Short mmCIF file of C-alpha atoms in Angstrom, two decimals:
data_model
loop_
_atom_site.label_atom_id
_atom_site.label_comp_id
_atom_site.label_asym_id
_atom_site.label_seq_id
_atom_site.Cartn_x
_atom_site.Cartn_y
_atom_site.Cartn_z
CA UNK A 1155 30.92 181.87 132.96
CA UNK A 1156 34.31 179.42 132.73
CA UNK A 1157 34.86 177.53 135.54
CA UNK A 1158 38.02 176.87 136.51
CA UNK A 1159 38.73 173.87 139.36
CA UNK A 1160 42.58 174.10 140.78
CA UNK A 1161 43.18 171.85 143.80
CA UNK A 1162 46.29 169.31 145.29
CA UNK A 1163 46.30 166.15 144.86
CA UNK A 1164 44.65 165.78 148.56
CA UNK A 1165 41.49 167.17 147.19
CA UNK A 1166 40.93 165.18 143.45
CA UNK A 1167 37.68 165.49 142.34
CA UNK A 1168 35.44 162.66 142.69
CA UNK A 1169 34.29 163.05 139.03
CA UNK A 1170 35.08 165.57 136.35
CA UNK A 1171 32.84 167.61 134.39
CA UNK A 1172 33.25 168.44 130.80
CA UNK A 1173 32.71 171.89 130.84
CA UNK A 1174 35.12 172.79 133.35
CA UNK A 1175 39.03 173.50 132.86
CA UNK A 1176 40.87 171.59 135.72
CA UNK A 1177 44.58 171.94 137.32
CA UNK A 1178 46.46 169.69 139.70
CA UNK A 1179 48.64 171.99 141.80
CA UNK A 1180 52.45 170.51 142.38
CA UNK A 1181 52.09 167.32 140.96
CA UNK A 1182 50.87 165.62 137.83
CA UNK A 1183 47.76 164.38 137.55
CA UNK A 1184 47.06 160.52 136.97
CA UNK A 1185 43.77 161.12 135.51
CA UNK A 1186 44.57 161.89 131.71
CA UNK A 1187 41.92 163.85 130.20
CA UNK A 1188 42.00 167.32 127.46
CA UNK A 1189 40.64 169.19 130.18
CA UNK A 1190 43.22 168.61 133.31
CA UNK A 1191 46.53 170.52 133.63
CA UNK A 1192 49.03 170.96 136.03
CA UNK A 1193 50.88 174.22 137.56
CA UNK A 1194 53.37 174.43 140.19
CA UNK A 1195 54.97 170.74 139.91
CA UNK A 1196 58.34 172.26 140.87
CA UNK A 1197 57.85 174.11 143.42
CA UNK A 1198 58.16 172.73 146.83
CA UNK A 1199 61.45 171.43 145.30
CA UNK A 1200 62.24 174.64 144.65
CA UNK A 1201 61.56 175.92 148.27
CA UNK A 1202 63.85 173.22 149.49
CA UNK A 1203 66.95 173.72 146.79
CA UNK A 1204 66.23 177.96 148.31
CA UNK A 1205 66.78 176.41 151.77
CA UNK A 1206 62.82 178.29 152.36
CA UNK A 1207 60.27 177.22 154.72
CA UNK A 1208 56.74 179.00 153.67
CA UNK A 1209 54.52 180.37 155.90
CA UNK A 1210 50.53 179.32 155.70
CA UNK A 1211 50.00 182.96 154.56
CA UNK A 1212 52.16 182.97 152.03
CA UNK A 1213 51.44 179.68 150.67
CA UNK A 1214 47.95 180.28 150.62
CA UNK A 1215 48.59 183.08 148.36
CA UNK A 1216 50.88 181.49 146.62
CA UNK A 1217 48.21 178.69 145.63
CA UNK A 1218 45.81 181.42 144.99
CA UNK A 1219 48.76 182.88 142.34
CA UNK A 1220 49.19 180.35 140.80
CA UNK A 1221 45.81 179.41 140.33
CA UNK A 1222 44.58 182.96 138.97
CA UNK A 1223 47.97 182.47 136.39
CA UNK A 1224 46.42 178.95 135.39
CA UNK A 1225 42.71 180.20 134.73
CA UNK A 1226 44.30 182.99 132.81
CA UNK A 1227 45.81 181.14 130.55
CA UNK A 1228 43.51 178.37 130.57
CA UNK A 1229 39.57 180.85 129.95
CA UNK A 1230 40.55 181.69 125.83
CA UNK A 1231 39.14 185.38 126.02
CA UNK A 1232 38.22 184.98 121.66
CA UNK A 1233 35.57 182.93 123.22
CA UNK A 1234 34.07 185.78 124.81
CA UNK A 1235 31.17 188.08 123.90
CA UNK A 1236 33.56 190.83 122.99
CA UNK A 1237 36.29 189.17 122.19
CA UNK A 1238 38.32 190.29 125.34
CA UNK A 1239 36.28 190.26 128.69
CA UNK A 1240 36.27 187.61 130.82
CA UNK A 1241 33.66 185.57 133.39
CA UNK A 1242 35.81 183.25 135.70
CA UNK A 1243 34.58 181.46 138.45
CA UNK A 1244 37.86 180.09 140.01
CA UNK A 1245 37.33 177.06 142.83
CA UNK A 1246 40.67 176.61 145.24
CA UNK A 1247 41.85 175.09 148.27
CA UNK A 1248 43.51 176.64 150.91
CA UNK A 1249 44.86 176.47 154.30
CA UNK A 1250 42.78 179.36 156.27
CA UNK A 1251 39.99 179.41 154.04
CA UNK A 1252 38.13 181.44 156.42
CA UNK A 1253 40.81 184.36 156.50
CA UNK A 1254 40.94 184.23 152.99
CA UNK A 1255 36.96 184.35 152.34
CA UNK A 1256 37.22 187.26 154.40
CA UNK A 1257 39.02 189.05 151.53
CA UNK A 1258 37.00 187.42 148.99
CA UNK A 1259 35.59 190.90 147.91
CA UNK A 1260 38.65 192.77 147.54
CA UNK A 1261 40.50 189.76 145.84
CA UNK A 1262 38.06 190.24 142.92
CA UNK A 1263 38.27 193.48 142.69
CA UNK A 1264 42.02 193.32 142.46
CA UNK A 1265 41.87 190.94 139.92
CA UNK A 1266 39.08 192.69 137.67
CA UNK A 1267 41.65 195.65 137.64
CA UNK A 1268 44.50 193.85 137.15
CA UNK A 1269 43.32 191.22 133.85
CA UNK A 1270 39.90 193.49 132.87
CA UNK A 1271 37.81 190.20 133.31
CA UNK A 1272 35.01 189.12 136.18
CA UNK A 1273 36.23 187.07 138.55
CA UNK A 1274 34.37 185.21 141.19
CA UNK A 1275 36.17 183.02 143.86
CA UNK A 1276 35.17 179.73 145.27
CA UNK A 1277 37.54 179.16 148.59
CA UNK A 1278 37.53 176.06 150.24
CA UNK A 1279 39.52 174.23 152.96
CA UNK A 1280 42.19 172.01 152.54
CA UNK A 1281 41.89 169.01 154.35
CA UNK A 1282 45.77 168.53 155.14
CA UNK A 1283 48.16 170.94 155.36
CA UNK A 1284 50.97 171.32 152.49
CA UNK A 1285 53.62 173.41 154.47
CA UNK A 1286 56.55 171.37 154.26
CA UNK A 1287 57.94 169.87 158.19
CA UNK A 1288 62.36 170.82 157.28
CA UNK A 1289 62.81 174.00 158.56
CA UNK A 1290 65.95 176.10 157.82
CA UNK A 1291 68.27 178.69 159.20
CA UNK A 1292 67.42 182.63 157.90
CA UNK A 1293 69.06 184.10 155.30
CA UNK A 1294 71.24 186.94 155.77
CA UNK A 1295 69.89 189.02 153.44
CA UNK A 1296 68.15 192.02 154.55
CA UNK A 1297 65.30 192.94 151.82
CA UNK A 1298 63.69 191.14 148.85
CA UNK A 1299 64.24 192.57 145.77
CA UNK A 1300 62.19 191.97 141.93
CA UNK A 1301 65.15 191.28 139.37
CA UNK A 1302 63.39 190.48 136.18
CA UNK A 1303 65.91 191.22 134.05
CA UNK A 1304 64.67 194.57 132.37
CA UNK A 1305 66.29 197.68 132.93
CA UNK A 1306 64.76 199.17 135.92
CA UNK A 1307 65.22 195.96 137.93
CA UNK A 1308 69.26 195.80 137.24
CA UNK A 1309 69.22 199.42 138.40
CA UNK A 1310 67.04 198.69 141.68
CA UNK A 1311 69.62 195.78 142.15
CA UNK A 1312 72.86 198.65 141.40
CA UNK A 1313 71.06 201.22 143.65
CA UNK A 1314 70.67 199.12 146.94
CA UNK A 1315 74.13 197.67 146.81
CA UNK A 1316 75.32 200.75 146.66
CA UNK A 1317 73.10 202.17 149.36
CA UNK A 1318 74.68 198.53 151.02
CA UNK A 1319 71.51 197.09 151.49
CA UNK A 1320 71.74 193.09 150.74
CA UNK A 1321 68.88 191.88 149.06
CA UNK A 1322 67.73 188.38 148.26
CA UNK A 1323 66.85 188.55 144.41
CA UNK A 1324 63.60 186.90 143.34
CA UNK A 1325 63.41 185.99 139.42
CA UNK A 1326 60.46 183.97 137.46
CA UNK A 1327 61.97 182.35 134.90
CA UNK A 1328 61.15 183.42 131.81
CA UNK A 1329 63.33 181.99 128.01
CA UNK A 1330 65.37 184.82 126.96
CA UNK A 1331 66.10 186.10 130.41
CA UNK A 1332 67.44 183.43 132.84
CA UNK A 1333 70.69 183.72 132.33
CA UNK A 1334 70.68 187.70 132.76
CA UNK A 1335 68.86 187.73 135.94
CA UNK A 1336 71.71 185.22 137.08
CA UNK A 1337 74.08 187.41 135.95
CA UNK A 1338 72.88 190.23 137.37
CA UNK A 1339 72.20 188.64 140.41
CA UNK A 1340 76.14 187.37 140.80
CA UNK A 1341 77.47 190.84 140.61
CA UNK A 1342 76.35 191.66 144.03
CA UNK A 1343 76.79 188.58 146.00
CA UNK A 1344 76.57 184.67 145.90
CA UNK A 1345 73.29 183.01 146.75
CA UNK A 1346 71.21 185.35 146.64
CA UNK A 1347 68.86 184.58 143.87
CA UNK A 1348 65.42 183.03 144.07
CA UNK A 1349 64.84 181.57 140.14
CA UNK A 1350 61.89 180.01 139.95
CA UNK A 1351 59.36 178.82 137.51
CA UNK A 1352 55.21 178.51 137.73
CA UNK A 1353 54.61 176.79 134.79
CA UNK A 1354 51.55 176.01 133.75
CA UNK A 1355 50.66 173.17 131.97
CA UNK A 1356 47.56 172.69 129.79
CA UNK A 1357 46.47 170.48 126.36
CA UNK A 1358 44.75 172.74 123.41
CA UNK A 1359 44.83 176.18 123.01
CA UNK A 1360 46.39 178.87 125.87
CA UNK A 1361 45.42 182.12 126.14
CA UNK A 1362 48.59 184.59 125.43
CA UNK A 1363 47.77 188.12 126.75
CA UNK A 1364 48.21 186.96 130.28
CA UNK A 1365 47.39 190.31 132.00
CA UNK A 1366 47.51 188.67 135.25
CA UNK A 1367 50.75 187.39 135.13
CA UNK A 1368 52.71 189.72 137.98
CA UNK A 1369 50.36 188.29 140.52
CA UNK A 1370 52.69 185.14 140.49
CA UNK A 1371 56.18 187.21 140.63
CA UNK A 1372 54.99 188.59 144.11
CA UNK A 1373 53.55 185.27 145.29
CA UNK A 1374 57.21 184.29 144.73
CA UNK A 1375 58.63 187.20 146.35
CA UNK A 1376 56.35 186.68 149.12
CA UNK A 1377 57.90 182.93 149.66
CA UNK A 1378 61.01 184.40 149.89
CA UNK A 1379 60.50 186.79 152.17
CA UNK A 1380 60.05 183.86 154.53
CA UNK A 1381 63.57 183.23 154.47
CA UNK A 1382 64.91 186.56 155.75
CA UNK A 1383 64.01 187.99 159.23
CA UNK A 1384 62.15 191.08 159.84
CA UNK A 1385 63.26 194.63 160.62
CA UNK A 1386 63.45 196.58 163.47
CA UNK A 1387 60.02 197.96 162.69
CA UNK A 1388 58.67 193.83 162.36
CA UNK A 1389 58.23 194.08 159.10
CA UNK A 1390 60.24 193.31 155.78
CA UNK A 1391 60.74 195.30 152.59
CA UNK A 1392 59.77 194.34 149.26
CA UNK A 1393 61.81 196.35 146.54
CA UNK A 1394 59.47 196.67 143.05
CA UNK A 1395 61.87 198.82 140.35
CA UNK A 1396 59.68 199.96 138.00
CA UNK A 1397 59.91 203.51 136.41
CA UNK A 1398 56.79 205.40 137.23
CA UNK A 1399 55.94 205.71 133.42
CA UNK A 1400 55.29 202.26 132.89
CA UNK A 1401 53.37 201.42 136.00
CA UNK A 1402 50.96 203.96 135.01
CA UNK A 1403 51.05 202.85 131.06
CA UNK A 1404 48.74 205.32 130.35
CA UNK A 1405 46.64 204.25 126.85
CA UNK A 1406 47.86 206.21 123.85
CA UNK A 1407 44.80 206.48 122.46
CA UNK A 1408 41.07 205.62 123.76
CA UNK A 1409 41.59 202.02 121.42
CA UNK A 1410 44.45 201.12 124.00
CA UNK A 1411 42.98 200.67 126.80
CA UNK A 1412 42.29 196.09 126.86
CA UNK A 1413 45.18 194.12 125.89
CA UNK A 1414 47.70 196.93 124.88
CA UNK A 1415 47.65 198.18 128.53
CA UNK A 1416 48.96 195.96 131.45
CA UNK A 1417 48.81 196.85 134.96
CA UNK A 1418 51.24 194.80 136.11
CA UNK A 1419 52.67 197.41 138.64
CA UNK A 1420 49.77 199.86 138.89
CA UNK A 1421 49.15 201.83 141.88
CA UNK A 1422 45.65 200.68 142.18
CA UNK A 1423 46.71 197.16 141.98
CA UNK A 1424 50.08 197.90 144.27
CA UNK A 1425 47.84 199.08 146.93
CA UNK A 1426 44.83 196.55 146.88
CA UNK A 1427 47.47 194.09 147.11
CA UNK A 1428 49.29 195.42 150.19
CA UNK A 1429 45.98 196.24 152.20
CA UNK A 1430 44.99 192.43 151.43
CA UNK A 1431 48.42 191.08 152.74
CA UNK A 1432 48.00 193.39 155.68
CA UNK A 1433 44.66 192.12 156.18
CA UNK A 1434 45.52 188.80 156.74
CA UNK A 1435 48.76 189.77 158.70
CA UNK A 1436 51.64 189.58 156.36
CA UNK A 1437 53.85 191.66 157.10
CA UNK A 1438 55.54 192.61 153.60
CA UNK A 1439 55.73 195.95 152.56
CA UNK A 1440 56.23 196.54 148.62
CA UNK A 1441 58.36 199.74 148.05
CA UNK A 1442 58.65 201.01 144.41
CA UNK A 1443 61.39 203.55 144.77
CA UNK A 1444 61.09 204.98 141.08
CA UNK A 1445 57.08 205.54 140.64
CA UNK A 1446 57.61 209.21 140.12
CA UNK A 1447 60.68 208.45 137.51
CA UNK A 1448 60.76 207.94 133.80
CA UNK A 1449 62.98 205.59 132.52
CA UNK A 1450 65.20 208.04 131.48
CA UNK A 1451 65.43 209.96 135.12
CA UNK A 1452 65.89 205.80 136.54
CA UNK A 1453 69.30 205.67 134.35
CA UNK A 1454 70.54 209.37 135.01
CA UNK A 1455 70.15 208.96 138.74
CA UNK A 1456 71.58 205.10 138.86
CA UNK A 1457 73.94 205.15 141.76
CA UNK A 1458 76.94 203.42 140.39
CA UNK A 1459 76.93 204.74 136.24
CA UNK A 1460 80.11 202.42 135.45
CA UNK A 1461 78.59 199.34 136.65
CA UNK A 1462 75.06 200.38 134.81
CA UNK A 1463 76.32 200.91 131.66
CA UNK A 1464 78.36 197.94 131.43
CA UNK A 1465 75.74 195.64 131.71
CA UNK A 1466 72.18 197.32 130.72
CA UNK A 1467 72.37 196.25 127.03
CA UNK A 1468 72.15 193.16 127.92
CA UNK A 1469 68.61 193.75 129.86
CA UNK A 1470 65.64 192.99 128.21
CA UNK A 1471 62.69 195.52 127.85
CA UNK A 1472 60.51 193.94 124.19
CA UNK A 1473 57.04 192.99 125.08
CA UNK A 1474 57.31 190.50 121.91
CA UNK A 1475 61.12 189.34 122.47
CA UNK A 1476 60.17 185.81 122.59
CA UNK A 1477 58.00 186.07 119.57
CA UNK A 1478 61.04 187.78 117.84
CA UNK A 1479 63.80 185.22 118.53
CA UNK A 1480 64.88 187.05 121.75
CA UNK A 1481 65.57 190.22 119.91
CA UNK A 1482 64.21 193.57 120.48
CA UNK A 1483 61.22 194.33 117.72
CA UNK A 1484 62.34 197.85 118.72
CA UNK A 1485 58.63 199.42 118.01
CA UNK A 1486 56.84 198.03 120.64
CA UNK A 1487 55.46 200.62 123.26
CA UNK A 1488 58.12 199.16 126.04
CA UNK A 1489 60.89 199.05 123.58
CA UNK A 1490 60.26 203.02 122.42
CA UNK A 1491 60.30 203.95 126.71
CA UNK A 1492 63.93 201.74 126.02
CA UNK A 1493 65.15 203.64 123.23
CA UNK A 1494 64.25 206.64 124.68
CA UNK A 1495 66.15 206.29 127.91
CA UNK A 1496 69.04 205.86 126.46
CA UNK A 1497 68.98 209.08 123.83
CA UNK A 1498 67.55 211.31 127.28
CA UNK A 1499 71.31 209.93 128.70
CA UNK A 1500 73.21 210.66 125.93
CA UNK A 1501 74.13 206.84 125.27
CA UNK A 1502 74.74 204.95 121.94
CA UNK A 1503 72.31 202.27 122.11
CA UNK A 1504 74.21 199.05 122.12
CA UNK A 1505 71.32 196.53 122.61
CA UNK A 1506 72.69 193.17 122.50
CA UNK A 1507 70.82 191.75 119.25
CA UNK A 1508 70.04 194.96 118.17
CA UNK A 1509 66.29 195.84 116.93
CA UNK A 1510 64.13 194.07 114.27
CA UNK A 1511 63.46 197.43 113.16
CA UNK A 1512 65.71 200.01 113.87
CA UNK A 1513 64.38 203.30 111.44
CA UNK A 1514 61.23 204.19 113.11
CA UNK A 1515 60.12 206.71 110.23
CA UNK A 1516 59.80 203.78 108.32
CA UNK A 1517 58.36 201.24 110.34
CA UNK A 1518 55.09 200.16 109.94
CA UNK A 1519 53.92 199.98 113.92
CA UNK A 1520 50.71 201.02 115.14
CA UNK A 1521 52.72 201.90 118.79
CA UNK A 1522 54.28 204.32 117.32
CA UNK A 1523 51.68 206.06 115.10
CA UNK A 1524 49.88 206.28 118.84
CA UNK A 1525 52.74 207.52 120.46
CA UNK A 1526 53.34 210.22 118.11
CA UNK A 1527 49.90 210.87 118.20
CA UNK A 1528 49.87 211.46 122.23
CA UNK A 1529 53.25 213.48 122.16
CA UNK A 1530 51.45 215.78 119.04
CA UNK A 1531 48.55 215.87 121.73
CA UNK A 1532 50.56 216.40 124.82
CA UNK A 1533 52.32 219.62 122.62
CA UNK A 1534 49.18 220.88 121.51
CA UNK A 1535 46.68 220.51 123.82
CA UNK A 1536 48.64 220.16 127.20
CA UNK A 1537 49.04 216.51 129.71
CA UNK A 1538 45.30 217.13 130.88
CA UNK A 1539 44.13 216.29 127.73
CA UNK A 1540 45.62 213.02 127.34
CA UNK A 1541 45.40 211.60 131.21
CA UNK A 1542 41.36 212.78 131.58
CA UNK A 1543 40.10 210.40 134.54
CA UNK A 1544 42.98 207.99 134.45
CA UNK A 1545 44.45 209.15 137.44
CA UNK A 1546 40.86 209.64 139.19
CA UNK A 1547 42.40 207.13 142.33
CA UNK A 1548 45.07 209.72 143.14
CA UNK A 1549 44.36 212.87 144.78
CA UNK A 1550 46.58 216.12 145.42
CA UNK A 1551 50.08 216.30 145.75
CA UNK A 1552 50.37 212.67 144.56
CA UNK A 1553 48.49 213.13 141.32
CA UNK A 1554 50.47 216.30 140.35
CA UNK A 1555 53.54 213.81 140.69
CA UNK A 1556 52.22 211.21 138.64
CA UNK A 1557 51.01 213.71 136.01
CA UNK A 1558 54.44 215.07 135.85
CA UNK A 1559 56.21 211.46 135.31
CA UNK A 1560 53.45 210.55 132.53
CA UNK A 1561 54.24 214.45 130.84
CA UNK A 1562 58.35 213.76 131.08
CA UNK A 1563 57.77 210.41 129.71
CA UNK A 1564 55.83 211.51 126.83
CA UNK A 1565 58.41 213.74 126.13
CA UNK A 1566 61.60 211.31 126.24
CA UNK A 1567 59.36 209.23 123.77
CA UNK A 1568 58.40 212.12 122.06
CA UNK A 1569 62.83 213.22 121.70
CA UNK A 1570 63.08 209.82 120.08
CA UNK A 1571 60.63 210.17 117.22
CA UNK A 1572 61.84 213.60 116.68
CA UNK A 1573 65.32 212.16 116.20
CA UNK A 1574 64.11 210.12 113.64
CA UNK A 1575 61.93 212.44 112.20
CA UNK A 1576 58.80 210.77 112.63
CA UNK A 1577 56.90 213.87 113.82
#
């Protein structure tokens, strides 16, 4: 078991233990020791340049976030027995630690699906509060809306100014995309982008599959959903665009199933999350308006096709585009789904930066041996054969449209290696 101590600087330990990985939240620590890191520093300032006062609820999960984010990069998971699975024991301070402790169960759970490791949580009170006094007018945007700069999120942003919704944008900012997500963001509106950062910051090694990672985009979201005012209905709406495909990422072969499948927008995780904000009475729904589309169907059916196509080849889709000097490795499992889309539309890839490896016959990937492998499967043997219990949480009508957006997937993938002759 790692343990894993994140706290304010209210609550610094009175001594610290050499076997334990330690962050200050929001501010750097004086103590200067291997083992003590910091995440959040930026933050409140952030809140305050946003003009956003946070709610306890949301900055309680906010804390818990960001702490999840700093154990996961923090617990190196080549140090455990298999090489991959975690045991974190994760100590935090919140506000309503009682509330909270309440969900302590279903937090773990959620968090075992979401990074594949055990996680046990320690929740204790915070002696002060840390919800800044300055209060500020609401916002007049109407929604809260994911822009990460990929495809799916430029389209969510296209779709709901066109449906004249006015959403407040919410970006983590990540190298590579910053300036597209403010881009984006500008051609519907002026200030209307939350860009913020979570950075975590740690001596030695850092752990770099990071499945946990979304958990921090929707603890931002959540903050700004504080600065709009509810609907008729009392509620708000949190827009996720994210093509159904890729939320499911179904493993292309039984191999795939650890750090080559994320569940960053999974329905299992998408729901445990909203029953625990319900739980402790926020009252933020997500809405993910393409879970039964493929990436392809997401592009076909964007609302304004002028505006689209002018400015998706910018997006970014690579799963290694840092690693690749912010270009497109163009083998990768989320760069194939990219490719794809645009052949099902009919459209001459113009990828800013091209890809590292355009020829796929050629290319020496294991994602795409397993896709082709799958879409030879899916041909042969039918979708049944590939999905087996993986969609075991959804029942009826609701699996038979998730089976169908996993089938058309495979088969937009499946189009692209055909086109370059690679089955």
């Amino acid at each position: 078991m790692s343990k894993v101590i994140c706290y304010p600087r209210c609550c610094v330990p009175e001594y610290y233990s050499d076997d334990c990985y330690y962050f200050e939240m929001f501010s750097v620590p004086e103590h200067k020791r291997s083992n003590i890191g910091h995440v959040g520093v930026q933050l409140f300032r952030e809140l305050r340049k946003s003009k956003i006062l946070p709610t306890v609820e949301a900055l309680d999960f906010t804390i818990i976030a960001m702490a999840v984010v700093a154990a996961d990069k923090a617990v190196l998971r080549k140090s455990s027995s298999d090489g991959w699975t975690r045991k974190i024991e994760l100590c935090i301070y919140l506000h309503d630690a009682a509330k909270w402790r309440q969900e302590k169960r279903k937090l773990e759970n959620m968090l075992r699906f979401l990074s594949g490791d055990f996680w046990t949580l320690n929740i204790n009170n915070l002696p002060e509060s840390l919800v800044p006094q300055k209060k500020f007018d609401l916002r007049k945007q109407d929604c809260i809306c994911l822009l990460s700069g990929g495809m799916d999120s430029l389209v969510g942003a296209i779709d709901l100014h066109e449906e004249r919704r006015n959403p407040l944008f919410v970006s983590q900012i990540v190298r590579g995309d910053a300036e597209h997500q403010r881009e984006y963001a500008m051609q519907f509106g002026n200030d209307n982008l939350c860009q913020w950062s979570n950075k975590v910051n740690k001596k030695g090694a850092s752990e770099n599959s990071t499945r946990a990672r979304s958990i921090i985009f929707f603890a931002f979201a959540l903050l700004a959903s504080c600065g709009i005012n509810c609907n008729t209905q009392g509620r708000k709406q949190l827009f996720v665009p994210e093509n159904g495909y890729i939320s499911l990422n179904l493993p292309l072969d039984p191999l795939r199933t650890g750090s080559l499948s994320t569940k960053t927008t999974h329905p299992v995780y998408m729901n445990a999350l909203q029953e625990i904000w319900n739980d402790v009475g926020i009252n933020v729904d997500f809405v993910l308006p393409y879970k039964y589309k493929t990436k392809g169907e997401v592009l076909k059916e964007c609302k304004n096709q002028n505006l689209m196509k002018k400015l998706i080849f910018g997006s970014t889709s690579c799963g290694k585009y840092q690693r690749h000097g912010l270009r497109h490795c163009g083998v990768c499992v989320p760069c194939l789904v990219r490719r794809a889309s645009f052949l099902k539309n009919n459209m001459f890839d113009e990828t800013v930066g091209g890809y590292c490896k355009e020829n796929l016959q050629i290319a020496d990937s294991k994602d795409v041996a397993a896709a082709a492998l799958a879409v030879v499967q899916l041909e042969k043997n039918g979708i049944e054969s590939l999905v087996k219990g993986m969609l075991s949480f959804a029942k009826g009508e609701e699996r038979n449209l998730y089976l169908g957006v996993i089938e058309r997937g495979l088969l937009e993938i499946g189009a692209l290696l055909k086109e370059y002759n690679v089955i």
